[in-house]
CSV table of N, CA and C in Angstrom, one decimal:
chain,number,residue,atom,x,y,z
A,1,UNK,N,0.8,-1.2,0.0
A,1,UNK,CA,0.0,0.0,0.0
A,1,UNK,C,0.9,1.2,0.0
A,2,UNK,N,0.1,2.2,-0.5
A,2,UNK,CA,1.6,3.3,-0.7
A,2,UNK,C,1.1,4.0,-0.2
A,3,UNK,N,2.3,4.9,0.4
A,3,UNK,CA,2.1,5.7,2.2
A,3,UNK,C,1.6,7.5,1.2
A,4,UNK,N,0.6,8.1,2.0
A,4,UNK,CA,0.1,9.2,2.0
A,4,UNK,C,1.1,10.2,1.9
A,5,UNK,N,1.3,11.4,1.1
A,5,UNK,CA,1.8,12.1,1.7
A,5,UNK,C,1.8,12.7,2.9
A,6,UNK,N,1.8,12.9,4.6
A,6,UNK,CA,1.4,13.7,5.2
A,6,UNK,C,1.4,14.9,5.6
A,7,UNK,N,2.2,15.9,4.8
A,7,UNK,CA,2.0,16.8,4.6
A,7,UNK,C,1.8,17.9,3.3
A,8,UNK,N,0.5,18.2,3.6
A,8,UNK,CA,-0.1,19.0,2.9
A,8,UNK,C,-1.1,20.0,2.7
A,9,UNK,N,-0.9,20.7,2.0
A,9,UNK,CA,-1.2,22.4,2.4
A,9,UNK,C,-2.7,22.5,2.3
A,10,UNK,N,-3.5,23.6,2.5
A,10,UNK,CA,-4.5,24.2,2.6
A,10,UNK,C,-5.7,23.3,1.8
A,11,UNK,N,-5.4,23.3,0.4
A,11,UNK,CA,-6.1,23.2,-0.9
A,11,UNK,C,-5.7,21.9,-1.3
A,12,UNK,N,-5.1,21.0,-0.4
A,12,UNK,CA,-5.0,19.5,-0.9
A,12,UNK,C,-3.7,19.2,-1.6
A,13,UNK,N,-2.7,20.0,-2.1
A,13,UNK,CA,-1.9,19.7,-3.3
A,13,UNK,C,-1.0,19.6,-1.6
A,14,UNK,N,0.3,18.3,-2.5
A,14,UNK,CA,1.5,18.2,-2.0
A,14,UNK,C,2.1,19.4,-1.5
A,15,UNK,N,2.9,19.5,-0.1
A,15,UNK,CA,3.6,20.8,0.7
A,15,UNK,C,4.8,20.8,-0.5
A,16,UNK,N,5.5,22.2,-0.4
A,16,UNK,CA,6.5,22.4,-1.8
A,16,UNK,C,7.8,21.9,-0.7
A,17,UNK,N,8.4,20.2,-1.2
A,17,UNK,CA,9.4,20.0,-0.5
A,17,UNK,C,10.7,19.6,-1.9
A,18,UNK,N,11.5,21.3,-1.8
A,18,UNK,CA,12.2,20.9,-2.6
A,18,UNK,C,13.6,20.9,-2.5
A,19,UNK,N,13.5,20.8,-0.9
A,19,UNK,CA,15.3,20.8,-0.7
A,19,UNK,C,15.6,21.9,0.2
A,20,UNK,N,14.5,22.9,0.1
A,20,UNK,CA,14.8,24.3,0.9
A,20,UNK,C,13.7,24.1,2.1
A,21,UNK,N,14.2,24.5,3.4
A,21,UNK,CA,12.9,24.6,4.4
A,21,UNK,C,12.1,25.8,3.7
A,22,UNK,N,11.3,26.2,4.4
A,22,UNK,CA,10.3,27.3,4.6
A,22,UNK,C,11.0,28.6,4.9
A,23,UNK,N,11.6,28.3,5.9
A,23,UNK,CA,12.2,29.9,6.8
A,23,UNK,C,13.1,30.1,5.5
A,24,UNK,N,13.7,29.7,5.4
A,24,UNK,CA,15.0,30.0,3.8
A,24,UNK,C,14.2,30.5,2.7
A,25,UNK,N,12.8,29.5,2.3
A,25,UNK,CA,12.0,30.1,1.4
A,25,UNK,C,11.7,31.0,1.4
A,26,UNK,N,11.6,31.9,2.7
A,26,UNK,CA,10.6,32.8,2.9
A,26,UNK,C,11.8,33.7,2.8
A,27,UNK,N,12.7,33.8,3.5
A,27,UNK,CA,14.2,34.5,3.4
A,27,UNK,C,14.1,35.4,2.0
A,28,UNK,N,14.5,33.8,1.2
A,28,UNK,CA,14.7,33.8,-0.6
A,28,UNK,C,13.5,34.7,-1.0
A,29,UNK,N,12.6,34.8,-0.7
A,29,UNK,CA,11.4,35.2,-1.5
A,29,UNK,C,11.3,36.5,-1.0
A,30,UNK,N,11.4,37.0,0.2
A,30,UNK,CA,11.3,38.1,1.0
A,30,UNK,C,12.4,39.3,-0.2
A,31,UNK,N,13.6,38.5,0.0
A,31,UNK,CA,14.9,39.3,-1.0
A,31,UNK,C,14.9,39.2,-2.4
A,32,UNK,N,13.9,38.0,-3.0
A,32,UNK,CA,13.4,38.4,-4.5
A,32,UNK,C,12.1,39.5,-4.7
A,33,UNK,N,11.5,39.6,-4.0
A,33,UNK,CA,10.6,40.6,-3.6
A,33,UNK,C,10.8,42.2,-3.9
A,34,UNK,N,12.5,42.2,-3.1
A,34,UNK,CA,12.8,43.4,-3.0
A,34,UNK,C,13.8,43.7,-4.5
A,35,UNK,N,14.2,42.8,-5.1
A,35,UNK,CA,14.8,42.9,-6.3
A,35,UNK,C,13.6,42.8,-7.8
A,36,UNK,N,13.0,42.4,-6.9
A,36,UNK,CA,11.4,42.6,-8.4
A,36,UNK,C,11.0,44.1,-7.8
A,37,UNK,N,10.8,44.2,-7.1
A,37,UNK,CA,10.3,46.0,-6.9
A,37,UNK,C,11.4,46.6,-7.8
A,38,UNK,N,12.4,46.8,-7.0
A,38,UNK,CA,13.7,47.4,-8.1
A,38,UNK,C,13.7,47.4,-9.3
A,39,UNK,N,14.0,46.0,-10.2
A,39,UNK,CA,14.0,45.8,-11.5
A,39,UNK,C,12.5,46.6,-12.1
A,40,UNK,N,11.6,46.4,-11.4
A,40,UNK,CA,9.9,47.1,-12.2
A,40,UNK,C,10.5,48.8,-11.9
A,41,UNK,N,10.7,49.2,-11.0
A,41,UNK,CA,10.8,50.9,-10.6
A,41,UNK,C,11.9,51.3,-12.2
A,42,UNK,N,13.2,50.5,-12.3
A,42,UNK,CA,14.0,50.7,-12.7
A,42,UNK,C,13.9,50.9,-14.6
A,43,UNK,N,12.9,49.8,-14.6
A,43,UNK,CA,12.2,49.6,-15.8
A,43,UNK,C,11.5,50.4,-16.4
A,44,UNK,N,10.3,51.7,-15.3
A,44,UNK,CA,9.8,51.8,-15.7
A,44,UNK,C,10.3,53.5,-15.9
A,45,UNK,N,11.4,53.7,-15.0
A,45,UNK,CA,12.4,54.8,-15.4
A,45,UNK,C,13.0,55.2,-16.4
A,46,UNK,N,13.9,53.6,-16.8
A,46,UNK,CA,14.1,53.7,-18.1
A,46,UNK,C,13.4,54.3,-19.6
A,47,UNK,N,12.1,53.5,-19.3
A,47,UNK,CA,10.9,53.3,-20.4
A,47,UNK,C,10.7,54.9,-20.0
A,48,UNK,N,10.3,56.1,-18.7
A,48,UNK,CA,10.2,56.7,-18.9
A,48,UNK,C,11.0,58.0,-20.0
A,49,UNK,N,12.4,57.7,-19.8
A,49,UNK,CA,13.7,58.3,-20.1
A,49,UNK,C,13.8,58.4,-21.6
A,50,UNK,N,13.4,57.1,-22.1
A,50,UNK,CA,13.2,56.5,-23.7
A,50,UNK,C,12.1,57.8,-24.2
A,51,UNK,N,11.1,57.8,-23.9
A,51,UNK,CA,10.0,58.6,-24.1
A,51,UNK,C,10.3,59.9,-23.8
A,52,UNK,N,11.3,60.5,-23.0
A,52,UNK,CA,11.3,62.0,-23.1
A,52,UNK,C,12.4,62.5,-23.3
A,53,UNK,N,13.5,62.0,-23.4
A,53,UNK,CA,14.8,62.4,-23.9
A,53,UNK,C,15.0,63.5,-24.7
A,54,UNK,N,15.5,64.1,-24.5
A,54,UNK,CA,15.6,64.9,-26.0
A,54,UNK,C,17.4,65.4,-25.8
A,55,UNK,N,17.7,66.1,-26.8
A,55,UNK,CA,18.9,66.7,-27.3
A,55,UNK,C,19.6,66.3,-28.0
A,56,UNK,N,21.7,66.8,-28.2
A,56,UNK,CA,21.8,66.0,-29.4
A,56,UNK,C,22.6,64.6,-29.3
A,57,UNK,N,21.9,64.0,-27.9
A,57,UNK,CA,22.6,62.8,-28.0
A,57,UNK,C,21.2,62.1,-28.2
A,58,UNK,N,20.0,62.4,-28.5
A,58,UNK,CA,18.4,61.6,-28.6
A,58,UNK,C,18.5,60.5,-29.2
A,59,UNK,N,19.3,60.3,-30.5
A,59,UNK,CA,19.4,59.1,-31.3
A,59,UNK,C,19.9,58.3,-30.4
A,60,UNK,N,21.1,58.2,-29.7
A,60,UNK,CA,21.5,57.2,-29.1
A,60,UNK,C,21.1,56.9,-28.2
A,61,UNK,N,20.7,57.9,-27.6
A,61,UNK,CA,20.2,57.6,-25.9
A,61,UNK,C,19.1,56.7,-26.3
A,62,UNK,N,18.1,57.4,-27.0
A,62,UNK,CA,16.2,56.8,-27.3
A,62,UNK,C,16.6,55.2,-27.4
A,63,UNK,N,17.7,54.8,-29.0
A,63,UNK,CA,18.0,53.5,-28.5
A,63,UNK,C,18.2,52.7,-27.3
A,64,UNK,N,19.5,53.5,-27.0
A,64,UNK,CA,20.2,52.4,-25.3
A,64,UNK,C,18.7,52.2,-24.7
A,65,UNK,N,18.0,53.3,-24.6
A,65,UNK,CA,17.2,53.5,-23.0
A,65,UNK,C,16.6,52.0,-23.8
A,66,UNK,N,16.0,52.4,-24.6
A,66,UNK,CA,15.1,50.9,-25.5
A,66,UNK,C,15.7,49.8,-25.1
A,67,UNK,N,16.8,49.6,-25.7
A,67,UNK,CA,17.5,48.2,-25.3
A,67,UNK,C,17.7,48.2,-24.0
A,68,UNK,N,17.7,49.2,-23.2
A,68,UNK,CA,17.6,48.8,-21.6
A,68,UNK,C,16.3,48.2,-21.0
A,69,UNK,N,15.3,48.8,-20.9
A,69,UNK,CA,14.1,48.8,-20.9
A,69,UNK,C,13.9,47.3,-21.8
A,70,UNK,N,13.4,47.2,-22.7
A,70,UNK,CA,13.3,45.6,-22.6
A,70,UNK,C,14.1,44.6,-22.0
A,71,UNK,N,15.3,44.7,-21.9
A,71,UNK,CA,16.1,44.1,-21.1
A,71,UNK,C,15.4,43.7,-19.6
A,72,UNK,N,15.2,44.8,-18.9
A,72,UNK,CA,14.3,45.2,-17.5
A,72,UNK,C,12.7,44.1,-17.6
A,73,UNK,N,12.5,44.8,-18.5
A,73,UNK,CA,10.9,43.7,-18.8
A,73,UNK,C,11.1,42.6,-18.8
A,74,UNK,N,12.4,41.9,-19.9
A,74,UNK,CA,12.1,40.4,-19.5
A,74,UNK,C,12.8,40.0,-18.3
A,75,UNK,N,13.3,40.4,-17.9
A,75,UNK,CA,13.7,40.1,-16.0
A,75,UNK,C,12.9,40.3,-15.3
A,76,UNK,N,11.8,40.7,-15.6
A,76,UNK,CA,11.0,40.5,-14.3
A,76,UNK,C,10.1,39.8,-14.2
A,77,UNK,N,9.7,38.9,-15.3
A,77,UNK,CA,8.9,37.2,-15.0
A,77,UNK,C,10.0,36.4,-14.4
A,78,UNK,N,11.3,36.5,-14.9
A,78,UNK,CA,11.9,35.1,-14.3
A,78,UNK,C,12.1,35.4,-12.7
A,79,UNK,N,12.3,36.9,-12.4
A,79,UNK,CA,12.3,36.8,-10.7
A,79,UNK,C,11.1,36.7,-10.1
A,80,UNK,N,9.9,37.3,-10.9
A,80,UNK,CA,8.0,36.6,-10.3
A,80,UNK,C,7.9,35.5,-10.5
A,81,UNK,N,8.7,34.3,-11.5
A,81,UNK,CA,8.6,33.0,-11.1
A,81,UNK,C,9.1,32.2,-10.6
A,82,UNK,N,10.0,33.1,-9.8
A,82,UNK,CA,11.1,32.2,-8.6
A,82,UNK,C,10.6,32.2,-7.8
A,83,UNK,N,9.9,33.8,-7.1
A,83,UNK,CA,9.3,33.9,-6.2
A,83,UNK,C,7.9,32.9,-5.8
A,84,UNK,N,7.3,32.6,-7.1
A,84,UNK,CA,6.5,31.6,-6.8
A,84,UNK,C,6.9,30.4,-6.4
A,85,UNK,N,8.1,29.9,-7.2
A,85,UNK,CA,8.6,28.6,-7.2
A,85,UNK,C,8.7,28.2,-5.7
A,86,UNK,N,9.1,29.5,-5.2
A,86,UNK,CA,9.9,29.2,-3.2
A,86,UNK,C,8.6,28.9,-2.9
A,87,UNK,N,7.0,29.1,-3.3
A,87,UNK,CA,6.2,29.0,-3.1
A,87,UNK,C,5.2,30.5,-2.3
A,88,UNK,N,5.8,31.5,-2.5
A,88,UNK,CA,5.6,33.1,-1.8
A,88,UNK,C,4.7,33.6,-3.2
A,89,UNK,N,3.8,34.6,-2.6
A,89,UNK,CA,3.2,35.6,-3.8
A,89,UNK,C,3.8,36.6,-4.3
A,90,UNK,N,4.1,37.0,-5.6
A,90,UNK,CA,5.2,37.7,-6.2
A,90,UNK,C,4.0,39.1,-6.1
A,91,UNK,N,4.9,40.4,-5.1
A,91,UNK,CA,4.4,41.5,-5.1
A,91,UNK,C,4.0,42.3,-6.8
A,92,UNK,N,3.2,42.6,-6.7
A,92,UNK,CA,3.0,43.1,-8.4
A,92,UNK,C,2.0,44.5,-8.1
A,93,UNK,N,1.6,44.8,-7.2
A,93,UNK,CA,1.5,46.6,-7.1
A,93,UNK,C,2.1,47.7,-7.3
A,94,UNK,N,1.9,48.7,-7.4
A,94,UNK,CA,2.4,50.2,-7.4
A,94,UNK,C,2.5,50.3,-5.9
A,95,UNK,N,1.8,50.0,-5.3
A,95,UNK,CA,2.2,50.1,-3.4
A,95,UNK,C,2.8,49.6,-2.6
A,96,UNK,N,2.9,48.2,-3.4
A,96,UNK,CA,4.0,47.4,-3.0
A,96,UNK,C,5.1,47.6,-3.6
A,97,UNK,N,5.4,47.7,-4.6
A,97,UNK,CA,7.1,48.1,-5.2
A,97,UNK,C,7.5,49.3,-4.6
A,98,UNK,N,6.7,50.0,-4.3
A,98,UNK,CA,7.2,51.7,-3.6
A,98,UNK,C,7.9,51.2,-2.2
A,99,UNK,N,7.4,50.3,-1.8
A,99,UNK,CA,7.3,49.9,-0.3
A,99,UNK,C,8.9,49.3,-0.4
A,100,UNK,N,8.7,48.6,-1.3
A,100,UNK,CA,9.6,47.5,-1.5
A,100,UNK,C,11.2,47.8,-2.0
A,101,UNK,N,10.6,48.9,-2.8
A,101,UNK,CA,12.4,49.3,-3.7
A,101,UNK,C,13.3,50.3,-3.3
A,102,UNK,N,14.3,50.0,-3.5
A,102,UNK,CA,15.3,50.9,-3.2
A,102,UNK,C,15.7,52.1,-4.0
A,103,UNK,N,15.6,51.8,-4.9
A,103,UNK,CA,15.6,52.4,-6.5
A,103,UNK,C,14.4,53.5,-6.5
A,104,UNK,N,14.3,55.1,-6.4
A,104,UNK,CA,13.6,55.8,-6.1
A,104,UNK,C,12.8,56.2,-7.9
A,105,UNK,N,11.7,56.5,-7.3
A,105,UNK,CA,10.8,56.4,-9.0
A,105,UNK,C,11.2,57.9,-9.9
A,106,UNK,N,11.3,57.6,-10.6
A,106,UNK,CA,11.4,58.7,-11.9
A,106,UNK,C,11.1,60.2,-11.4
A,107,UNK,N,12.0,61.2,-11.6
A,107,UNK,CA,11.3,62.5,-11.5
A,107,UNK,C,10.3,62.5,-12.3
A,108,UNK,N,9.3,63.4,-11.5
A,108,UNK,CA,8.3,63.9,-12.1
A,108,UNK,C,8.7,64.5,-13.9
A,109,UNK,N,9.3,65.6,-13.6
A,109,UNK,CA,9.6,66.5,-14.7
A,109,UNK,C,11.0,65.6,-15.7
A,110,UNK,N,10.6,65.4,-16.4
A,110,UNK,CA,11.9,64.7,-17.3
A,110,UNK,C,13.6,65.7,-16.8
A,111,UNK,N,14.4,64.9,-16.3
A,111,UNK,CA,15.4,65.9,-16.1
A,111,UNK,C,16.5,66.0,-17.8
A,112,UNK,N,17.6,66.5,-17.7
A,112,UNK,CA,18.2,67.2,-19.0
A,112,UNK,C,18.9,65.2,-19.5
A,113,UNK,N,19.4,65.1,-20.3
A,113,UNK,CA,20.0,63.7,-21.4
A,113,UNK,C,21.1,63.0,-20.2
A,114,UNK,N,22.5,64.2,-20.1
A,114,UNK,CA,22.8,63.5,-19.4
A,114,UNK,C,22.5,63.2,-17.5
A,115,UNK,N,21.3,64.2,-17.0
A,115,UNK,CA,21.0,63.6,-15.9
A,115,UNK,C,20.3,62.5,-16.1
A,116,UNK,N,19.6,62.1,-16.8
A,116,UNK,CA,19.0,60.8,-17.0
A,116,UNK,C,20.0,59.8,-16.7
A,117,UNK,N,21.0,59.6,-17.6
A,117,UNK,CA,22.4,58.8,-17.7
A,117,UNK,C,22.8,58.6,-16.0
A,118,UNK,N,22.7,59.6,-15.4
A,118,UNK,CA,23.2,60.0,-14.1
A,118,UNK,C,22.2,58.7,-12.8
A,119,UNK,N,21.0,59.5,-13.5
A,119,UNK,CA,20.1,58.2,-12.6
A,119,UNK,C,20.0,57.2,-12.5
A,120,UNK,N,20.1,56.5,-14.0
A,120,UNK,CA,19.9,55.1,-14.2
A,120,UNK,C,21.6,54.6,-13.8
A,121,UNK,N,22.8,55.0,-14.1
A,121,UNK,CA,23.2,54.4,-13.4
A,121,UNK,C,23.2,54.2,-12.2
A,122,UNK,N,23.1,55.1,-11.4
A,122,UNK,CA,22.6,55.4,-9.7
A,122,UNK,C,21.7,53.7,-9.7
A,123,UNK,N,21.2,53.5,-10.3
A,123,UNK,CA,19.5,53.0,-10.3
A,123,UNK,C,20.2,51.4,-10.5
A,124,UNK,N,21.0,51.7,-11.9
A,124,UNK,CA,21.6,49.9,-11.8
A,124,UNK,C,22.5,49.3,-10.9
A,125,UNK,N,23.3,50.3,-10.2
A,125,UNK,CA,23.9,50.1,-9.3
A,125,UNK,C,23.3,49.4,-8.3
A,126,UNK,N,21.9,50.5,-8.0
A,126,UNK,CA,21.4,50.3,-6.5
A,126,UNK,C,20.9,48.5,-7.0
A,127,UNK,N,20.4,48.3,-8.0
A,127,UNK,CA,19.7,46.9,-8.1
A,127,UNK,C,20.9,45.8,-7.9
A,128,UNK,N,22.0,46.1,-8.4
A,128,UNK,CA,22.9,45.2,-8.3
A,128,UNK,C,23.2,45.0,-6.5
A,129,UNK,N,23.5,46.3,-6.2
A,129,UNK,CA,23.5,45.7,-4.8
A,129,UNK,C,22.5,44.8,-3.7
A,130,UNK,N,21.0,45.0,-4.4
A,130,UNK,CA,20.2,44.5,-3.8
A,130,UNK,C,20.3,42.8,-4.2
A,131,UNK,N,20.7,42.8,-5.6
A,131,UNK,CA,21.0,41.3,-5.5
A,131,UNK,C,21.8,40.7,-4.6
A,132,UNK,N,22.8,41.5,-4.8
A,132,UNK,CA,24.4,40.8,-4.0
A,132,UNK,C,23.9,40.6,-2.4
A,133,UNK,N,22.7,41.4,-2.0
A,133,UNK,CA,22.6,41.6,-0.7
A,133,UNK,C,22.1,40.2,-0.2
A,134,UNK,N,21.1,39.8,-1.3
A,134,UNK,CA,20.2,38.5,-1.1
A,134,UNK,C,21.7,37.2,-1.5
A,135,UNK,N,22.5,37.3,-1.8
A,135,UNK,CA,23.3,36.1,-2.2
A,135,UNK,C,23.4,35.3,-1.2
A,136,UNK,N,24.0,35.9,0.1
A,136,UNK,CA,24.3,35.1,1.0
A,136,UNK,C,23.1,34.2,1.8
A,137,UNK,N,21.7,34.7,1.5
A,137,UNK,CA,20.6,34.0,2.0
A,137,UNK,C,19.9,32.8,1.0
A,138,UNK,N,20.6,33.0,-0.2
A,138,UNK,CA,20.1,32.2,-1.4
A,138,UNK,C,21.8,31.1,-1.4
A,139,UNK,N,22.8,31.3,-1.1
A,139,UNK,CA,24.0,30.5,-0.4
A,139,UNK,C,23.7,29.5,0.6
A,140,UNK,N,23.0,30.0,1.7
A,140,UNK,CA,23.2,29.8,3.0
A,140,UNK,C,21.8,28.4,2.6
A,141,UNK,N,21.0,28.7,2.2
A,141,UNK,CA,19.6,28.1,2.0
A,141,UNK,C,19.9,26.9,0.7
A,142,UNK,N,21.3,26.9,0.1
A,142,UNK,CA,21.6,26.0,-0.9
A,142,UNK,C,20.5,26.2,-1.9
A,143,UNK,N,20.4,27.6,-2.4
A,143,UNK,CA,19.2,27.9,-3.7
A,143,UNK,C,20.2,28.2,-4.5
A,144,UNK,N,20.4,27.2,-5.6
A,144,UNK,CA,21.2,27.6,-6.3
A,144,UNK,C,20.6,28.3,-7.9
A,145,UNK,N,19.4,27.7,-8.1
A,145,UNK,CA,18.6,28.6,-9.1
A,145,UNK,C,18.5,29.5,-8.7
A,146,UNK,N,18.4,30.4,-7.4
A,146,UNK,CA,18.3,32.1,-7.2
A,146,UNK,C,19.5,32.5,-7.2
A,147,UNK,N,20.6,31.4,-7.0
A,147,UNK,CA,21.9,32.1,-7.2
A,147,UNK,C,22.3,32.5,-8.2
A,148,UNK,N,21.9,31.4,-8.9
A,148,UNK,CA,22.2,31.4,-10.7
A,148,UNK,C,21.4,32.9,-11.4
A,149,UNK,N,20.6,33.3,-11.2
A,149,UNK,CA,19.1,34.4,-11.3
A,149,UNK,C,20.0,35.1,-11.0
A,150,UNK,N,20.8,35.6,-9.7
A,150,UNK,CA,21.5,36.6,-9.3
A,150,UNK,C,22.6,37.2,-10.3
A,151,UNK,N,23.1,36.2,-9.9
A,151,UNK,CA,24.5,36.1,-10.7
A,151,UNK,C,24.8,37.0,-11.9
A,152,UNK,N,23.1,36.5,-12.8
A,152,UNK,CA,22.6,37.3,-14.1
A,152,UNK,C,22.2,38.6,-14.0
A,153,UNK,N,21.8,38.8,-13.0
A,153,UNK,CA,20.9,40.3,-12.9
A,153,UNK,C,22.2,41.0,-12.4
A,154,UNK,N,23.4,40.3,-11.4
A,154,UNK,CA,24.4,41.2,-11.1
A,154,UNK,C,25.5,41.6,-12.4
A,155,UNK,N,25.6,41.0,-13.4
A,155,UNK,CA,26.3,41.5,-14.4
A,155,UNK,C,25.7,41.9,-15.4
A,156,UNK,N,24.5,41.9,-15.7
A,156,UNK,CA,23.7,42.9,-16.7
A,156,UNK,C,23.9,44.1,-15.4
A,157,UNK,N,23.5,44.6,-14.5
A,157,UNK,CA,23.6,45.6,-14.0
A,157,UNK,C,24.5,46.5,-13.6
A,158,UNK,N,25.6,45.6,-13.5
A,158,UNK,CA,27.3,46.3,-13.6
A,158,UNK,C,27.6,46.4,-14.6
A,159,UNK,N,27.0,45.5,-15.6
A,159,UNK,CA,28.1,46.4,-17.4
A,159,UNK,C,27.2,47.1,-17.9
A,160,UNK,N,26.2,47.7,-17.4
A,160,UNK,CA,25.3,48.5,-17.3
A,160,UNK,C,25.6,50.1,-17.0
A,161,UNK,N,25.7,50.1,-15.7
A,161,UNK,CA,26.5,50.9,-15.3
A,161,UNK,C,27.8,51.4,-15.8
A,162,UNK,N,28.3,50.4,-15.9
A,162,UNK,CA,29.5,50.9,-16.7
A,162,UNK,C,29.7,51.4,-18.1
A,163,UNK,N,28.5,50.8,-18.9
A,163,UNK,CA,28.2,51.4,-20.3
A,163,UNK,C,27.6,52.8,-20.3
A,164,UNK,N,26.8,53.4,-19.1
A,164,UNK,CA,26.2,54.2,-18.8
A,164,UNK,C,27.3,55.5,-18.2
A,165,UNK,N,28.1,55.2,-17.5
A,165,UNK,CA,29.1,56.3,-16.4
A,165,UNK,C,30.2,56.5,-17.8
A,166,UNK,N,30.4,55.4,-18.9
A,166,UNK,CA,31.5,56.2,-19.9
A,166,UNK,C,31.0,57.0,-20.7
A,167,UNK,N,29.2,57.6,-21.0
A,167,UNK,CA,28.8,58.2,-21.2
A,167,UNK,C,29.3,59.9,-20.8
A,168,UNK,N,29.3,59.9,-19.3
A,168,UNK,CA,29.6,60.8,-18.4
A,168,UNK,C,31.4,61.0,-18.5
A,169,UNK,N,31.9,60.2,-18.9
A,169,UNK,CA,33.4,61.0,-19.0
A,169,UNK,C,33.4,62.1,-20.1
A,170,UNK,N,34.2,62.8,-19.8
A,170,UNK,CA,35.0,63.8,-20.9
A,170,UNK,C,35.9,63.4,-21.3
């Protein structure tokens, strides 16, 4: 006779036992949380930047910000579907990302070409750090798909930054 699972959740389906306790899960999910706030704020800065740029670097900027901005967009299902995976509800509000991110939302007033430049790096920095911040709890918890997630968001965001600040030299 084959043995029941005995633990199981609310709604009848198997408890999520995938190697990670709960408290780790919740850890992991708490700090993908705050790196999905970020990535969406940051995204939607960008996307703002793209749409109001002007002057005589507009051709190039209008591109980059584009290629940044989709960049941003598709990163942020695979961090809403990690967060599920841990088994947590992936924040997806305007009240919750405010709550959540580090990465401060767009001025109101479009600022001049290269203050834009100025923020989003500011902005990919800050997200990089928020990854790096969660590594040791996605380490410590032996999540190595969130590590691997990181890893990615931490070098698109540093050669980011850095394609962005050589803008800013003379």
């Amino acid at each position: 006779m084959a043995k029941k699972n005995p633990v199981v959740s609310a709604n009848g389906a198997p408890a999520i036992n995938i190697g990670i306790g709960e408290k780790d899960r919740a850890a992991v999910a708490k700090g993908l949380s705050r790196l999905l706030a970020d990535t969406y704020t940051l995204y939607l800065t960008t996307h703002n930047f793209h749409w109001n740029v002007t002057g005589p670097m507009f051709n190039s900027l209008h591109a980059m910000f584009m290629a940044q901005y989709t960049e941003l967009w598709n990163a942020v299902d695979p961090i809403a579907e990690r967060i599920r995976s841990l088994g947590h509800q992936a924040p997806g509000s305007y009240a919750q990302f405010t709550e959540l991110a580090s990465v401060p939302d767009a001025p109101t007033q479009p600022p001049a070409a290269l203050e834009m430049v100025r923020i989003l790096v500011k902005g990919h920095e800050a997200v990089a750090r928020t990854a790096r911040e969660l590594f040791p709890a996605a380490d410590k918890a032996g999540d190595e798909p969130t590590a691997d997630l990181l890893t990615q968001r931490m070098t698109v965001h540093e050669q980011t930054a850095w394609m962005l600040r050589s803008l800013l030299e003379e």
